[in-house]
Short mmCIF file of C-alpha atoms in Angstrom, two decimals:
data_model
loop_
_atom_site.label_atom_id
_atom_site.label_comp_id
_atom_site.label_asym_id
_atom_site.label_seq_id
_atom_site.Cartn_x
_atom_site.Cartn_y
_atom_site.Cartn_z
CA ASP A 1 33.18 201.73 62.92
CA VAL A 2 31.03 199.26 61.00
CA THR A 3 32.18 195.63 61.16
CA HIS A 4 31.83 192.95 58.50
CA ARG A 5 29.38 190.90 60.64
CA GLY A 6 26.35 192.45 58.96
CA LEU A 7 27.27 191.31 55.45
CA ALA A 8 25.77 187.85 56.05
CA ALA A 9 22.40 189.42 56.92
CA LEU A 10 22.62 191.58 53.81
CA LEU A 11 23.26 188.51 51.65
CA ASP A 12 20.27 186.75 53.24
CA VAL A 13 17.99 189.66 52.27
CA GLN A 14 19.34 189.78 48.73
CA THR A 15 18.78 186.05 48.29
CA ALA A 16 15.24 186.12 49.72
CA LEU A 17 13.92 189.28 48.04
CA LEU A 18 15.78 190.06 44.88
CA ASP A 19 15.94 186.90 42.74
CA LEU A 20 19.65 187.27 42.07
CA GLY A 21 21.68 184.69 40.17
CA PRO A 22 24.24 184.13 37.40
CA GLU A 23 21.99 185.83 34.82
CA SER A 24 21.66 189.00 36.93
CA ARG A 25 23.13 192.26 35.64
CA VAL A 26 23.50 194.69 38.55
CA LEU A 27 24.08 198.41 38.05
CA GLN A 28 27.06 199.87 39.95
CA VAL A 29 26.27 203.59 40.17
CA ALA A 30 27.03 204.42 43.83
CA SER A 31 30.32 206.03 44.79
CA HIS A 32 32.80 203.52 46.21
CA THR A 33 32.82 205.58 49.42
CA PHE A 34 29.07 205.07 49.93
CA ASP A 35 27.71 201.92 51.60
CA ALA A 36 25.31 201.36 48.69
CA ALA A 37 28.37 200.36 46.63
CA VAL A 38 28.84 197.37 48.95
CA PHE A 39 25.21 196.39 48.33
CA GLU A 40 25.76 196.60 44.56
CA LEU A 41 29.02 194.62 44.63
CA LEU A 42 27.53 191.85 46.75
CA SER A 43 24.37 191.74 44.61
CA ALA A 44 26.45 190.85 41.58
CA HIS A 45 29.52 188.98 42.79
CA ALA A 46 28.05 186.95 45.67
CA HIS A 47 25.34 185.58 43.37
CA GLY A 48 27.48 184.95 40.28
CA GLY A 49 26.04 187.85 38.26
CA ALA A 50 27.62 190.67 36.28
CA LEU A 51 28.36 194.16 37.57
CA VAL A 52 27.56 196.94 35.07
CA ILE A 53 29.68 199.93 36.07
CA ALA A 54 28.23 203.33 35.23
CA PRO A 55 30.77 205.73 33.67
CA ASP A 56 31.66 208.93 35.50
CA HIS A 57 28.94 211.55 35.31
CA THR A 58 26.28 208.96 34.41
CA PHE A 59 24.11 208.93 37.50
CA ALA A 60 20.55 209.95 36.51
CA GLY A 61 18.15 210.82 33.69
CA GLU A 62 18.49 209.88 30.04
CA PRO A 63 22.21 208.90 30.14
CA LEU A 64 21.56 206.45 32.99
CA GLN A 65 18.41 205.12 31.35
CA GLU A 66 20.28 204.48 28.09
CA LEU A 67 23.00 202.61 29.99
CA ILE A 68 20.40 200.45 31.78
CA VAL A 69 18.67 199.59 28.48
CA ASP A 70 21.85 199.07 26.42
CA GLU A 71 23.50 196.88 29.08
CA ARG A 72 20.28 194.93 29.87
CA VAL A 73 20.53 195.74 33.59
CA THR A 74 18.20 193.57 35.69
CA HIS A 75 18.81 195.01 39.18
CA LEU A 76 19.00 198.62 40.39
CA ASN A 77 19.75 200.14 43.78
CA LEU A 78 18.80 203.83 43.49
CA THR A 79 17.56 206.73 45.55
CA PRO A 80 13.93 207.67 44.87
CA THR A 81 15.20 210.99 43.45
CA VAL A 82 17.28 209.21 40.79
CA LEU A 83 14.53 206.67 40.14
CA GLY A 84 12.17 209.58 39.47
CA THR A 85 14.39 210.73 36.57
CA LEU A 86 13.84 207.46 34.69
CA ASP A 87 10.90 206.26 32.57
CA PRO A 88 9.52 202.96 33.93
CA GLU A 89 8.02 202.13 30.52
CA ALA A 90 11.42 202.36 28.81
CA LEU A 91 12.92 199.55 30.90
CA GLU A 92 12.36 195.82 30.75
CA PRO A 93 10.93 194.43 34.02
CA THR A 94 13.58 195.21 36.59
CA THR A 95 14.18 194.59 40.29
CA ILE A 96 14.65 197.88 42.12
CA VAL A 97 15.80 198.62 45.65
CA ALA A 98 14.85 202.20 46.53
CA ALA A 99 16.98 203.46 49.41
CA GLY A 100 18.79 206.48 50.81
CA GLU A 101 15.73 208.70 51.26
CA THR A 102 11.96 208.52 51.74
CA LEU A 103 10.17 206.59 49.00
CA PRO A 104 6.92 208.33 47.93
CA GLY A 105 3.89 206.11 47.29
CA ALA A 106 3.27 207.85 43.96
CA LEU A 107 6.71 206.71 42.75
CA VAL A 108 5.90 203.12 43.71
CA GLY A 109 2.70 203.44 41.68
CA ARG A 110 4.64 204.65 38.62
CA TRP A 111 7.00 201.66 38.86
CA SER A 112 4.37 199.04 39.74
CA ARG A 113 5.12 196.82 36.71
CA HIS A 114 8.61 196.29 38.16
CA ARG A 115 9.58 194.61 41.43
CA ILE A 116 10.32 197.48 43.83
CA VAL A 117 11.54 197.06 47.41
CA ASN A 118 12.06 199.83 49.98
CA GLY A 119 15.33 199.67 51.93
CA TYR A 120 16.02 201.68 55.08
CA GLY A 121 19.39 202.04 56.70
CA PRO A 122 20.95 204.56 59.04
CA THR A 123 24.68 205.26 58.81
CA GLU A 124 25.20 203.33 62.03
CA PHE A 125 24.18 200.00 60.48
CA THR A 126 25.67 197.74 57.77
CA VAL A 127 23.97 199.18 54.65
CA ALA A 128 20.34 198.62 55.73
CA VAL A 129 18.44 197.66 58.84
CA SER A 130 15.20 196.75 57.07
CA TYR A 131 13.65 195.95 53.71
CA SER A 132 10.02 195.85 52.66
CA ALA A 133 8.36 193.09 50.73
CA PRO A 134 7.80 193.99 47.05
CA LEU A 135 5.53 197.05 46.92
CA MET A 136 2.50 197.83 44.79
CA GLY A 137 0.16 200.79 44.34
CA ASP A 138 0.30 204.34 45.65
CA ASP A 139 0.11 203.59 49.38
CA LYS A 140 2.70 205.01 51.74
CA PRO A 141 5.50 202.43 51.52
CA SER A 142 6.59 200.53 54.60
CA ILE A 143 10.25 200.39 55.58
CA GLY A 144 9.64 196.68 56.09
CA THR A 145 11.03 194.37 58.71
CA PRO A 146 14.51 194.16 60.23
CA VAL A 147 17.15 192.02 58.56
CA ALA A 148 18.26 188.77 60.23
CA GLY A 149 19.94 189.41 63.55
CA ALA A 150 18.50 192.92 63.92
CA THR A 151 15.76 194.29 66.15
CA ALA A 152 14.01 197.64 65.80
CA TYR A 153 12.28 199.62 68.55
CA VAL A 154 10.21 202.80 68.42
CA LEU A 155 10.96 204.68 71.65
CA ASP A 156 9.88 207.91 73.33
CA SER A 157 12.22 210.62 74.66
CA ARG A 158 12.80 208.57 77.85
CA LEU A 159 13.76 205.49 75.80
CA HIS A 160 10.52 203.65 76.59
CA PRO A 161 8.64 201.72 73.89
CA VAL A 162 5.67 203.61 72.49
CA PRO A 163 2.29 202.00 71.68
CA ARG A 164 1.62 200.92 68.10
CA GLY A 165 0.71 203.91 65.92
CA THR A 166 2.39 206.42 68.26
CA VAL A 167 5.16 208.70 67.00
CA GLY A 168 8.60 207.99 68.41
CA GLU A 169 12.20 207.57 67.34
CA LEU A 170 13.52 204.38 65.71
CA TYR A 171 16.31 202.57 67.55
CA VAL A 172 18.04 199.50 66.14
CA THR A 173 20.28 196.80 67.53
CA GLY A 174 21.95 193.63 66.30
CA ASP A 175 25.02 192.15 64.67
CA SER A 176 25.05 194.78 61.94
CA THR A 177 25.19 197.76 64.30
CA ALA A 178 28.36 199.87 64.18
CA ARG A 179 30.62 200.05 67.22
CA GLY A 180 30.56 203.85 67.32
CA TYR A 181 32.10 206.81 65.55
CA ARG A 182 35.86 206.67 65.19
CA TYR A 183 37.60 209.40 67.22
CA GLU A 184 34.18 210.82 68.24
CA SER A 185 33.55 209.42 71.72
CA GLY A 186 31.16 212.24 72.68
CA LEU A 187 29.01 211.73 69.61
CA THR A 188 29.14 207.96 70.12
CA ALA A 189 27.87 208.37 73.69
CA THR A 190 24.85 210.39 72.52
CA ARG A 191 23.86 208.14 69.59
CA PHE A 192 24.72 204.65 70.90
CA VAL A 193 22.61 203.87 73.96
CA ALA A 194 22.03 200.77 76.07
CA ASN A 195 19.45 198.36 74.69
CA PRO A 196 16.19 199.01 76.60
#
């Protein structure tokens, strides 16, 4: 169960990073059952902009690119896979949030004339736990820093913090954390642990 408490943190990130306002034209391409749809709706409506709704079966490649160009879309929230099907030179400078899967550095390099931000969010958090600053070049993109009210830890198998640069598992906490999985108490007990 994800509460509405995390929406304020999401709005803070959008305001700080994405230059949203009444002139913004935000693409709505995510399914309404996916948390990215909440991000898209808030990007447009909470900042006084327009929501450009993609027709059914328009979710990648040339049809999506034509829609973005024809409708003068200024803000995109796409997976790196979908972003990779578009031509960065065909679009006017656009603000892009890449989320939902790992963002390759080479893709950031291809889109460097646009503002591109990496968003990371597990299912157990309100949309995203962290966002990067705008990215440039082909370097391995950072997942950024936690949103307001969130804390992230990298822990070992005994739930102890690991030293910087050491491999571990990411754990998050804060106002945007879900309360567990509905009707799945066993799964909740294994994935939601006490804050170390």
